[in-house]
Amino acid sequence: MASWLCGSGALRAAWRGCVSLPVNRSGCRYTNLAWALQTRCYISAPCSVTIQQCRQGSFFNKLTADELWRGVLAETGAGAKKGRGKRTKKKFRRDLNRGQIVGEGRSGFLWPGLNAPVLKSGAVQTIGQRDKEEQEKVQSEIIRQRDEWEKRRKTKVKRERGWTGRSWGGISLGPPEPGPNGETYEDFDSRVIEVKHVFNMTAKEGRRRSVSGLVVVGNGNGAAGFAVGKASDKMTALRKAKNRAIHYLHYVERYENHTIYHDITATFKKTTIRMKKQNKGYGLHCHRAIITICKLIGITDMYAKLSGSNNLLNLTRALFRGLAKQETHQALADKKSLYVVEFREECGPLPIVVASPNGGVRKEPEPVEEVPDTKLEWSEVRVAQGMKRSSWTSVKRTVW
């Protein structure tokens, strides 16, 4: 039996520590070298030993880092694409090398090219080791940085309050990001109007979920714009909407930089907004989304009544459409070739001329078909005649 085991082929296999040792005549198998040496046979060491370095193949060194992260984040899961099961919290790719220094260890070895320069004073450095005091200083600095990162991670940043406690509406996002040519927008501010989750049904992936954000930007001096951004996560959608809105600016004319020039009625789909010009100090008595947009535009005194649908996107479009079609007093005087007068409460029945035509006043009166057909609201007529008490009489408005 010993002669069979001491054959050259079995000896080489046992020395290299392979999985099994086949023996031709008996058919028995040794699982490893330790088991072979526990038997009562005597094996003499070979004269020459050939050591071959081999890498153990496994799941982690056969795939690339991108493929491993794709599996961890479940980006290609069929169930996630088709909307199967409950929605779990979205996972993000993390930098696993954060807080790690390549080549550093507790022994304090200096490896040229990793944690030490290759050349020093023109000479190639060799592998060295730090002294004990220097190594303790390096380790304490690493521990301090990790503690600081942990505190920063656990610190919760208090978000600015919007219209309500948990609502994103009315929250400021700051100025838009600089443009490709270096232009900056420090004098602009952006506010969130609406954030909602939308879904798109596709043939391949099924029910795809994304976030839609409506953002309005303005400089408080008449320039304002709005845009919608969509993305897979909330902050990306808001950032896209903010940077897109700066490219779609409208300039809104303001009377004495505080209110509109005249009463406006604007309609978009099923949403209707009736805006009224008010005196200085009146404030903004309107929908909270209209208050936010008017502050970005620079309007401080206005009354607005919303009727119909209160869809925030339609409301924003109706408001900008109505403010864009208003005419200044001078433009109206030149168009009609008549004086534009205004009746104020402090002046009684006497009119005040606010604009005169540049080309002279026409002699004939204005035709009947050119007179605007103003539609009166019966509820306002009743309030004006004293038949109904105004709903704003006993309401204490919050100072925004």
Tab-separated table of C-alpha atoms in Angstrom:
chain	number	residue	atom	x	y	z
A	1	MET	CA	0.000	0.000	0.000
A	2	ALA	CA	2.879	2.324	0.835
A	3	SER	CA	4.477	1.597	-2.494
A	4	TRP	CA	1.278	2.526	-4.260
A	5	LEU	CA	0.958	5.788	-2.378
A	6	CYS	CA	4.567	6.765	-2.857
A	7	GLY	CA	4.240	6.830	-6.583
A	8	SER	CA	5.286	9.994	-8.293
A	9	GLY	CA	1.837	11.038	-9.492
A	10	ALA	CA	0.135	10.525	-6.117
A	11	LEU	CA	3.010	12.218	-4.289
A	12	ARG	CA	2.837	15.320	-6.479
A	13	ALA	CA	-0.904	15.517	-6.023
A	14	ALA	CA	-0.637	15.142	-2.241
A	15	TRP	CA	2.132	17.728	-1.989
A	16	ARG	CA	0.125	20.317	-3.917
A	17	GLY	CA	-2.918	19.720	-1.724
A	18	CYS	CA	-5.469	18.870	-4.372
A	19	VAL	CA	-9.017	17.853	-3.626
A	20	SER	CA	-8.670	14.052	-4.033
A	21	LEU	CA	-5.912	11.495	-4.425
A	22	PRO	CA	-6.958	8.622	-6.663
A	23	VAL	CA	-5.146	5.331	-6.057
A	24	ASN	CA	-5.432	2.978	-8.997
A	25	ARG	CA	-5.454	-0.523	-7.380
A	26	SER	CA	-7.550	0.015	-4.226
A	27	GLY	CA	-9.892	2.797	-5.467
A	28	CYS	CA	-9.696	4.765	-2.161
A	29	ARG	CA	-9.561	8.582	-2.168
A	30	TYR	CA	-7.782	11.014	0.170
A	31	THR	CA	-9.542	14.345	0.541
A	32	ASN	CA	-6.432	16.377	1.365
A	33	LEU	CA	-2.793	16.152	2.326
A	34	ALA	CA	-3.528	16.081	6.070
A	35	TRP	CA	-5.645	13.003	5.692
A	36	ALA	CA	-2.941	11.352	3.620
A	37	LEU	CA	-0.300	12.063	6.262
A	38	GLN	CA	-2.476	10.641	9.069
A	39	THR	CA	-2.171	7.167	7.567
A	40	ARG	CA	0.645	4.804	8.531
A	41	CYS	CA	2.644	5.278	5.383
A	42	TYR	CA	5.946	7.059	5.104
A	43	ILE	CA	6.352	9.740	2.442
A	44	SER	CA	9.709	11.188	1.623
A	45	ALA	CA	9.867	14.853	0.616
A	46	PRO	CA	10.560	15.441	-3.079
A	47	CYS	CA	13.847	16.904	-4.162
A	48	SER	CA	12.379	19.778	-6.227
A	49	VAL	CA	9.117	21.560	-5.426
A	50	THR	CA	7.283	23.632	-8.001
A	51	ILE	CA	4.990	26.274	-6.456
A	52	GLN	CA	2.420	27.797	-8.788
A	53	GLN	CA	0.400	30.832	-7.640
A	54	CYS	CA	-3.253	30.605	-8.503
A	55	ARG	CA	-6.226	32.852	-7.747
A	56	GLN	CA	-9.338	31.313	-6.297
A	57	GLY	CA	-12.244	32.101	-8.573
A	58	SER	CA	-15.460	33.309	-6.953
A	59	PHE	CA	-18.511	35.450	-7.638
A	60	PHE	CA	-16.803	38.640	-6.453
A	61	ASN	CA	-13.704	38.525	-8.671
A	62	LYS	CA	-15.409	37.263	-11.811
A	63	LEU	CA	-17.711	40.314	-12.140
A	64	THR	CA	-16.764	43.949	-12.544
A	65	ALA	CA	-17.632	46.634	-9.992
A	66	ASP	CA	-20.411	48.022	-12.209
A	67	GLU	CA	-22.009	44.593	-12.535
A	68	LEU	CA	-21.841	44.031	-8.773
A	69	TRP	CA	-23.418	47.424	-8.037
A	70	ARG	CA	-26.130	46.756	-10.612
A	71	GLY	CA	-27.031	43.606	-8.752
A	72	VAL	CA	-27.026	45.324	-5.363
A	73	LEU	CA	-29.179	48.253	-6.516
A	74	ALA	CA	-31.608	45.948	-8.388
A	75	GLU	CA	-31.549	48.158	-11.469
A	76	THR	CA	-32.285	45.282	-13.836
A	77	GLY	CA	-34.837	43.359	-11.773
A	78	ALA	CA	-37.866	42.382	-13.831
A	79	GLY	CA	-40.150	42.736	-10.821
A	80	ALA	CA	-38.984	46.265	-10.074
A	81	LYS	CA	-39.417	47.310	-13.693
A	82	LYS	CA	-42.929	45.934	-13.945
A	83	GLY	CA	-44.000	47.362	-10.616
A	84	ARG	CA	-44.409	44.049	-8.813
A	85	GLY	CA	-44.517	44.006	-5.039
A	86	LYS	CA	-44.230	46.846	-2.571
A	87	ARG	CA	-42.094	49.870	-3.315
A	88	THR	CA	-38.998	49.766	-1.154
A	89	LYS	CA	-36.709	52.662	-0.399
A	90	LYS	CA	-34.499	53.464	-3.363
A	91	LYS	CA	-30.883	52.434	-2.911
A	92	PHE	CA	-28.006	54.562	-4.144
A	93	ARG	CA	-24.469	53.722	-5.074
A	94	ARG	CA	-21.985	54.429	-2.285
A	95	ASP	CA	-18.283	55.173	-2.317
A	96	LEU	CA	-16.803	52.315	-0.302
A	97	ASN	CA	-13.333	53.887	-0.405
A	98	ARG	CA	-14.492	56.924	1.560
A	99	GLY	CA	-12.463	57.211	4.730
A	100	GLN	CA	-9.925	54.635	3.541
A	101	ILE	CA	-6.331	55.490	2.609
A	102	VAL	CA	-4.717	53.136	0.118
A	103	GLY	CA	-1.700	51.385	1.609
A	104	GLU	CA	-2.368	52.456	5.192
A	105	GLY	CA	-2.476	49.919	7.971
A	106	ARG	CA	-1.907	49.698	11.685
A	107	SER	CA	1.737	48.713	11.183
A	108	GLY	CA	2.554	52.034	9.509
A	109	PHE	CA	4.417	50.745	6.463
A	110	LEU	CA	5.326	53.242	3.755
A	111	TRP	CA	4.727	51.865	0.270
A	112	PRO	CA	6.235	54.001	-2.525
A	113	GLY	CA	3.540	54.854	-5.008
A	114	LEU	CA	0.651	54.179	-2.599
A	115	ASN	CA	1.011	56.201	0.583
A	116	ALA	CA	4.478	57.623	-0.031
A	117	PRO	CA	6.111	59.322	-3.038
A	118	VAL	CA	8.185	57.136	-5.331
A	119	LEU	CA	11.018	59.665	-5.614
A	120	LYS	CA	12.457	61.732	-2.804
A	121	SER	CA	15.329	64.134	-3.491
A	122	GLY	CA	15.866	62.401	-6.840
A	123	ALA	CA	16.316	58.948	-5.297
A	124	VAL	CA	13.873	56.047	-5.475
A	125	GLN	CA	12.469	55.273	-2.043
A	126	THR	CA	12.302	51.810	-0.577
A	127	ILE	CA	9.674	50.244	1.633
A	128	GLY	CA	9.885	51.768	5.113
A	129	GLN	CA	7.943	52.060	8.327
A	130	ARG	CA	6.837	54.998	10.449
A	131	ASP	CA	7.912	55.375	14.032
A	132	LYS	CA	5.410	54.767	16.807
A	133	GLU	CA	4.573	58.414	17.596
A	134	GLU	CA	3.952	59.369	13.977
A	135	GLN	CA	1.786	56.290	13.431
A	136	GLU	CA	-0.338	57.107	16.488
A	137	LYS	CA	-0.827	60.648	15.180
A	138	VAL	CA	-1.980	59.336	11.765
A	139	GLN	CA	-4.404	56.852	13.339
A	140	SER	CA	-5.907	59.511	15.631
A	141	GLU	CA	-6.462	61.821	12.640
A	142	ILE	CA	-8.243	59.035	10.732
A	143	ILE	CA	-10.489	58.331	13.734
A	144	ARG	CA	-11.283	62.055	14.089
A	145	GLN	CA	-12.304	62.311	10.415
A	146	ARG	CA	-14.566	59.252	10.711
A	147	ASP	CA	-16.266	60.645	13.810
A	148	GLU	CA	-16.818	63.964	12.055
A	149	TRP	CA	-18.373	62.242	9.018
A	150	GLU	CA	-20.610	60.188	11.301
A	151	LYS	CA	-21.848	63.309	13.104
A	152	ARG	CA	-22.465	65.057	9.798
A	153	ARG	CA	-24.393	62.063	8.524
A	154	LYS	CA	-26.628	61.927	11.587
A	155	THR	CA	-27.254	65.685	11.659
A	156	LYS	CA	-30.690	66.485	10.247
A	157	VAL	CA	-30.892	69.732	8.293
A	158	LYS	CA	-34.049	71.622	9.200
A	159	ARG	CA	-35.982	72.313	6.019
A	160	GLU	CA	-37.670	75.638	5.444
A	161	ARG	CA	-41.383	75.535	6.124
A	162	GLY	CA	-43.630	75.780	3.076
A	163	TRP	CA	-47.376	76.370	2.952
A	164	THR	CA	-47.905	73.586	5.489
A	165	GLY	CA	-45.653	71.479	7.692
A	166	ARG	CA	-44.997	68.603	5.272
A	167	SER	CA	-45.808	70.305	1.970
A	168	TRP	CA	-43.130	71.117	-0.607
A	169	GLY	CA	-45.227	74.010	-1.901
A	170	GLY	CA	-43.716	77.435	-1.191
A	171	ILE	CA	-40.227	76.141	-0.285
A	172	SER	CA	-37.310	78.144	-1.680
A	173	LEU	CA	-34.709	76.330	-3.801
A	174	GLY	CA	-32.320	79.262	-4.124
A	175	PRO	CA	-31.122	80.823	-7.376
A	176	PRO	CA	-30.730	78.718	-10.538
A	177	GLU	CA	-27.365	77.208	-11.367
A	178	PRO	CA	-24.920	79.219	-13.542
A	179	GLY	CA	-25.312	78.855	-17.288
A	180	PRO	CA	-22.846	77.288	-19.742
A	181	ASN	CA	-21.366	80.691	-20.640
A	182	GLY	CA	-20.745	81.698	-17.043
A	183	GLU	CA	-23.903	83.786	-16.510
A	184	THR	CA	-25.162	83.824	-12.927
A	185	TYR	CA	-28.612	84.473	-11.452
A	186	GLU	CA	-27.950	85.644	-7.890
A	187	ASP	CA	-30.852	88.131	-7.966
A	188	PHE	CA	-33.373	85.372	-8.799
A	189	ASP	CA	-35.154	83.093	-6.362
A	190	SER	CA	-37.084	79.903	-7.084
A	191	ARG	CA	-40.096	78.483	-5.262
A	192	VAL	CA	-41.741	75.077	-5.462
A	193	ILE	CA	-45.393	75.148	-6.471
A	194	GLU	CA	-46.138	71.437	-6.760
A	195	VAL	CA	-44.441	68.057	-6.409
A	196	LYS	CA	-46.324	64.920	-7.398
A	197	HIS	CA	-45.685	61.327	-8.430
A	198	VAL	CA	-46.671	60.435	-11.984
A	199	PHE	CA	-46.799	57.069	-13.742
A	200	ASN	CA	-46.318	55.982	-17.325
A	201	MET	CA	-47.466	52.600	-18.582
A	202	THR	CA	-45.021	51.087	-21.078
A	203	ALA	CA	-45.148	47.822	-22.968
A	204	LYS	CA	-41.724	46.589	-21.887
A	205	GLU	CA	-41.281	47.877	-18.337
A	206	GLY	CA	-44.894	48.193	-17.268
A	207	ARG	CA	-45.820	50.913	-14.793
A	208	ARG	CA	-42.918	53.373	-14.578
A	209	ARG	CA	-42.954	55.848	-11.710
A	210	SER	CA	-41.347	59.290	-11.826
A	211	VAL	CA	-41.561	62.603	-9.968
A	212	SER	CA	-42.897	65.793	-11.546
A	213	GLY	CA	-42.054	69.193	-10.069
A	214	LEU	CA	-43.450	72.641	-10.911
A	215	VAL	CA	-41.088	75.511	-10.033
A	216	VAL	CA	-41.437	79.286	-10.514
A	217	VAL	CA	-38.430	81.626	-10.620
A	218	GLY	CA	-38.417	85.416	-10.341
A	219	ASN	CA	-36.320	88.394	-9.346
A	220	GLY	CA	-39.035	90.446	-7.607
A	221	ASN	CA	-38.746	93.162	-10.254
A	222	GLY	CA	-41.149	92.020	-12.966
A	223	ALA	CA	-39.223	89.083	-14.480
A	224	ALA	CA	-40.562	85.602	-13.751
A	225	GLY	CA	-40.976	82.214	-15.385
A	226	PHE	CA	-42.082	78.677	-14.657
A	227	ALA	CA	-41.240	75.174	-15.855
A	228	VAL	CA	-41.936	71.515	-15.129
A	229	GLY	CA	-39.172	68.977	-14.502
A	230	LYS	CA	-39.447	65.178	-14.394
A	231	ALA	CA	-36.961	62.670	-13.018
A	232	SER	CA	-36.806	59.427	-11.074
A	233	ASP	CA	-36.127	61.210	-7.759
A	234	LYS	CA	-37.498	64.399	-6.205
A	235	MET	CA	-34.432	66.627	-5.952
A	236	THR	CA	-33.332	65.935	-9.535
A	237	ALA	CA	-36.791	66.850	-10.830
A	238	LEU	CA	-36.819	70.126	-8.868
A	239	ARG	CA	-33.301	71.005	-10.008
A	240	LYS	CA	-34.218	70.377	-13.662
A	241	ALA	CA	-37.377	72.498	-13.355
A	242	LYS	CA	-35.472	75.338	-11.654
A	243	ASN	CA	-32.751	75.460	-14.293
A	244	ARG	CA	-35.274	75.178	-17.126
A	245	ALA	CA	-37.581	77.938	-15.836
A	246	ILE	CA	-34.847	80.575	-16.118
A	247	HIS	CA	-34.948	80.129	-19.924
A	248	TYR	CA	-38.706	80.897	-20.160
A	249	LEU	CA	-38.970	84.304	-18.489
A	250	HIS	CA	-41.922	86.679	-18.820
A	251	TYR	CA	-41.786	90.383	-18.071
A	252	VAL	CA	-44.868	91.602	-16.199
A	253	GLU	CA	-45.764	95.284	-16.243
A	254	ARG	CA	-46.619	96.720	-12.790
A	255	TYR	CA	-48.417	99.910	-11.875
A	256	GLU	CA	-46.124	101.945	-9.599
A	257	ASN	CA	-44.196	98.717	-8.934
A	258	HIS	CA	-46.808	97.312	-6.548
A	259	THR	CA	-49.959	96.184	-8.404
A	260	ILE	CA	-51.469	95.459	-11.812
A	261	TYR	CA	-52.660	98.171	-14.239
A	262	HIS	CA	-56.317	97.098	-14.451
A	263	ASP	CA	-58.672	94.266	-13.566
A	264	ILE	CA	-57.965	91.041	-15.461
A	265	THR	CA	-59.939	87.875	-16.084
A	266	ALA	CA	-57.836	84.961	-17.337
A	267	THR	CA	-58.967	81.435	-18.209
A	268	PHE	CA	-56.986	78.295	-18.955
A	269	LYS	CA	-58.997	75.119	-19.541
A	270	LYS	CA	-61.345	74.826	-16.526
A	271	THR	CA	-59.477	77.332	-14.331
A	272	THR	CA	-60.565	80.977	-14.183
A	273	ILE	CA	-58.801	83.731	-12.230
A	274	ARG	CA	-60.242	87.204	-11.735
A	275	MET	CA	-57.637	89.719	-10.592
A	276	LYS	CA	-58.378	93.183	-9.237
A	277	LYS	CA	-56.112	96.179	-8.907
A	278	GLN	CA	-55.720	97.398	-5.317
A	279	ASN	CA	-54.237	100.389	-3.510
A	280	LYS	CA	-50.875	100.354	-1.822
A	281	GLY	CA	-50.942	98.539	1.503
A	282	TYR	CA	-53.862	96.269	0.628
A	283	GLY	CA	-51.717	93.116	0.467
A	284	LEU	CA	-52.255	89.891	-1.408
A	285	HIS	CA	-55.714	88.398	-0.839
A	286	CYS	CA	-55.675	85.359	-3.096
A	287	HIS	CA	-54.755	81.678	-3.396
A	288	ARG	CA	-51.517	80.648	-1.683
A	289	ALA	CA	-49.915	79.623	-4.992
A	290	ILE	CA	-50.826	83.014	-6.489
A	291	ILE	CA	-49.319	84.731	-3.419
A	292	THR	CA	-46.028	82.866	-3.949
A	293	ILE	CA	-45.910	83.714	-7.667
A	294	CYS	CA	-46.820	87.384	-7.100
A	295	LYS	CA	-43.994	87.770	-4.583
A	296	LEU	CA	-41.518	86.425	-7.133
A	297	ILE	CA	-42.879	88.839	-9.740
A	298	GLY	CA	-42.885	91.841	-7.391
A	299	ILE	CA	-46.653	92.406	-6.997
A	300	THR	CA	-47.527	93.280	-3.397
A	301	ASP	CA	-51.177	94.472	-3.621
A	302	MET	CA	-53.808	92.502	-5.500
A	303	TYR	CA	-57.069	90.629	-5.028
A	304	ALA	CA	-57.638	87.411	-6.977
A	305	LYS	CA	-60.587	85.045	-7.021
A	306	LEU	CA	-60.092	81.478	-8.253
A	307	SER	CA	-63.034	79.604	-9.713
A	308	GLY	CA	-63.339	76.276	-11.434
A	309	SER	CA	-60.502	73.782	-11.252
A	310	ASN	CA	-57.726	74.401	-8.721
A	311	ASN	CA	-55.109	72.437	-10.658
A	312	LEU	CA	-51.828	74.177	-9.804
A	313	LEU	CA	-50.308	73.882	-13.278
A	314	ASN	CA	-53.436	75.310	-14.936
A	315	LEU	CA	-53.549	78.013	-12.253
A	316	THR	CA	-49.966	79.041	-13.002
A	317	ARG	CA	-50.577	79.127	-16.745
A	318	ALA	CA	-53.773	81.156	-16.350
A	319	LEU	CA	-52.025	83.652	-14.059
A	320	PHE	CA	-49.100	84.231	-16.427
A	321	ARG	CA	-51.436	84.416	-19.410
A	322	GLY	CA	-53.560	87.092	-17.709
A	323	LEU	CA	-50.591	89.145	-16.503
A	324	ALA	CA	-48.992	89.005	-19.969
A	325	LYS	CA	-52.055	90.371	-21.772
A	326	GLN	CA	-52.579	93.418	-19.534
A	327	GLU	CA	-52.066	96.821	-21.175
A	328	THR	CA	-50.358	99.817	-19.645
A	329	HIS	CA	-52.241	103.082	-19.363
A	330	GLN	CA	-50.109	104.748	-22.039
A	331	ALA	CA	-50.516	101.833	-24.479
A	332	LEU	CA	-54.287	101.905	-23.942
A	333	ALA	CA	-54.419	105.685	-24.511
A	334	ASP	CA	-52.456	105.407	-27.774
A	335	LYS	CA	-54.622	102.511	-28.928
A	336	LYS	CA	-57.941	104.262	-28.308
A	337	SER	CA	-56.673	107.819	-28.969
A	338	LEU	CA	-58.480	108.852	-25.805
A	339	TYR	CA	-57.591	109.956	-22.309
A	340	VAL	CA	-57.331	107.226	-19.715
A	341	VAL	CA	-58.905	108.316	-16.450
A	342	GLU	CA	-59.130	106.654	-13.071
A	343	PHE	CA	-61.680	107.070	-10.294
A	344	ARG	CA	-60.314	106.896	-6.794
A	345	GLU	CA	-62.144	106.778	-3.514
A	346	GLU	CA	-60.297	109.738	-2.039
A	347	CYS	CA	-61.221	111.932	-5.042
A	348	GLY	CA	-64.943	111.145	-5.074
A	349	PRO	CA	-66.685	111.470	-8.489
A	350	LEU	CA	-63.825	113.470	-10.030
A	351	PRO	CA	-61.708	111.477	-12.516
A	352	ILE	CA	-57.914	111.584	-12.555
A	353	VAL	CA	-56.134	111.526	-15.920
A	354	VAL	CA	-53.421	108.877	-15.789
A	355	ALA	CA	-52.406	108.801	-19.502
A	356	SER	CA	-52.800	110.975	-22.595
A	357	PRO	CA	-52.536	109.832	-26.243
A	358	ASN	CA	-49.390	110.842	-28.110
A	359	GLY	CA	-51.095	111.422	-31.485
A	360	GLY	CA	-53.891	113.680	-30.274
A	361	VAL	CA	-57.433	112.976	-29.066
A	362	ARG	CA	-59.968	111.864	-31.647
A	363	LYS	CA	-63.206	113.828	-32.043
A	364	GLU	CA	-65.748	111.051	-32.558
A	365	PRO	CA	-66.737	108.872	-29.609
A	366	GLU	CA	-65.659	105.277	-29.228
A	367	PRO	CA	-67.784	102.815	-31.263
A	368	VAL	CA	-70.133	100.568	-29.332
A	369	GLU	CA	-68.508	97.368	-30.604
A	370	GLU	CA	-65.142	98.484	-29.203
A	371	VAL	CA	-66.490	99.016	-25.694
A	372	PRO	CA	-65.451	95.968	-23.623
A	373	ASP	CA	-68.318	93.826	-22.421
A	374	THR	CA	-67.451	93.500	-18.762
A	375	LYS	CA	-69.132	90.580	-17.021
A	376	LEU	CA	-70.126	91.453	-13.495
A	377	GLU	CA	-70.161	88.892	-10.717
A	378	TRP	CA	-73.479	88.894	-8.921
A	379	SER	CA	-71.842	88.157	-5.551
A	380	GLU	CA	-69.675	91.281	-5.865
A	381	VAL	CA	-72.653	93.375	-6.915
A	382	ARG	CA	-74.511	92.283	-3.789
A	383	VAL	CA	-71.514	93.158	-1.611
A	384	ALA	CA	-71.183	96.591	-3.290
A	385	GLN	CA	-74.880	97.339	-2.758
A	386	GLY	CA	-74.783	96.239	0.869
A	387	MET	CA	-76.952	93.175	0.292
A	388	LYS	CA	-74.258	90.759	1.404
A	389	ARG	CA	-71.549	91.024	4.021
A	390	SER	CA	-68.018	90.645	2.655
A	391	SER	CA	-66.245	87.425	3.601
A	392	TRP	CA	-63.032	89.413	4.243
A	393	THR	CA	-64.535	91.623	6.945
A	394	SER	CA	-63.598	89.588	10.021
A	395	VAL	CA	-60.690	87.613	8.563
A	396	LYS	CA	-57.273	88.339	10.079
A	397	ARG	CA	-54.693	87.855	7.395
A	398	THR	CA	-51.286	86.440	8.188
A	399	VAL	CA	-48.388	88.791	7.432
A	400	TRP	CA	-46.271	86.940	4.856
